Amino acid sequence: MSPRIIPEQLPADLFGKRDRDRTVRVFDAVASARLRWATLVNRRDLRPKVDDRRLALVVTERRVEAHDQDVVSLRLEAPDGRELPPWRPGAHLDLELPSGRLRQYSLCGDPADTRAYRVAVRRIPEGGGGSVEVHDALPVGSPIVVRGPRNAFPFAVPGYGSPSVHLHFVAGGIGITPILPMARLAMRLGLDWSMVYVGRSRETIPFLDEIETFGDRVTVRTDDEHGLPDAAALLPGVTTGTAVYCCGPVPMTTTVAEAVRRMRGVELHSERFSPPPIVNGRPFEIQLASTGEVLQVPADESALATLLKSRPDQPYSCRQGFCRTCKVRVLAGEPDHRDTVLTEDERADGDMLACVSRCDGGRLVLDL
């Protein structure tokens, strides 16, 4: 049996000395200093960063992509022809338009083309001016500054990040733009995939010539010929083991999401090009600190929409709570944060995204 050790009998250190050797203390001090230095040098901020990389490009080509003339694509290249930062299907660019507006557009070209980006824009006269400016103020030769690329709609290839064995794409109108590179990659890799492409009419659907190269993998449905599509029309043959990628107007993406929610073993990845519907909204007030003006925000309207009526130059872009362009500073009041990108520190500092966040009644005082 081992002898019992009484704690009081233990030496001050393992060598039986209460005071360490002076040389050892010096070495300990040096080691501690080096450890603190290494920690400081290698410390990384783990909070998500917004990629504000800015590139000066030029418009080298413009094409009309829909028979109604309301969709144009722009080919953007570096003035010196150098290679551009790489991107993957689903990525987008922030375009700094000549007016100062910042707008986001999906990349719809080929990631293998390393010397050019392509975006496509539908003219929406009531959409705040960004699309009209792209159509009217960016001829071939125009300089343009872009930020990115960034990806809020990543594509997970089956076998390389997704357990699915089949891909099904659903695109509505201009929502085809992020889907096109995904379909091209699926075709190039020989994957099992299908697509339903919907729109008001064949005259309004962009990139029909490119879509036709995919053959019978793609079903084109138009409202004027077939009526509004239901879930069965949008998701034919979708069963367990399918990954669905959906992009387009809110009613379409909502229909798809509600149907997929009831399916076992089906993934859903989606992106929409319009603001999300407001859920459980309550009316509240916004006071502009600079003027004292008080604005009334209805229960079914975003703070950004109300601000734009009084301040039409208020910056915004995605209107969905992830690009940060519409960030405002709250001086008083309790925001109801509904974004997914601001950190707790940023919220504590008073930051709020006006496009999606609200107030639980009462008033917010904003510093614009």
Coordinates of C-alpha atoms in Angstrom, one line a residue, residues 65-71 122 171-174 176 197-209 211-212 219-229 249:
E65 CA -31.6 40.0 -73.1
A66 CA -35.4 40.0 -73.3
H67 CA -37.7 40.7 -76.2
D68 CA -39.5 43.5 -74.2
Q69 CA -36.2 45.4 -74.2
D70 CA -36.4 45.8 -70.4
V71 CA -33.5 43.6 -69.5
R122 CA -34.4 44.6 -65.5
A171 CA -36.2 30.6 -61.4
G172 CA -38.7 33.5 -61.9
G173 CA -38.0 36.2 -64.4
I174 CA -34.8 38.1 -63.6
I176 CA -32.6 33.4 -63.5
Y197 CA -38.3 28.7 -65.4
V198 CA -41.4 31.0 -65.1
G199 CA -42.3 34.5 -66.1
R200 CA -45.2 36.6 -67.3
S201 CA -44.6 35.9 -71.0
R202 CA -41.9 34.7 -73.3
E203 CA -41.3 38.4 -74.3
T204 CA -40.3 39.3 -70.7
I205 CA -38.1 36.3 -69.9
P206 CA -34.4 37.0 -70.3
F207 CA -31.7 34.6 -71.6
L208 CA -34.1 32.3 -73.4
D209 CA -31.4 31.6 -76.0
I211 CA -31.7 28.4 -71.6
E212 CA -32.6 26.6 -74.8
T219 CA -39.4 23.6 -68.6
V220 CA -40.4 27.1 -69.4
R221 CA -43.8 28.2 -68.1
T222 CA -45.4 31.6 -68.7
D223 CA -48.4 33.1 -66.9
D224 CA -50.1 34.1 -70.2
E225 CA -49.9 30.5 -71.5
H226 CA -50.3 28.3 -68.4
G227 CA -51.6 30.6 -65.6
L228 CA -49.9 31.1 -62.3
P229 CA -47.9 28.1 -61.3
P249 CA -40.4 37.1 -56.7

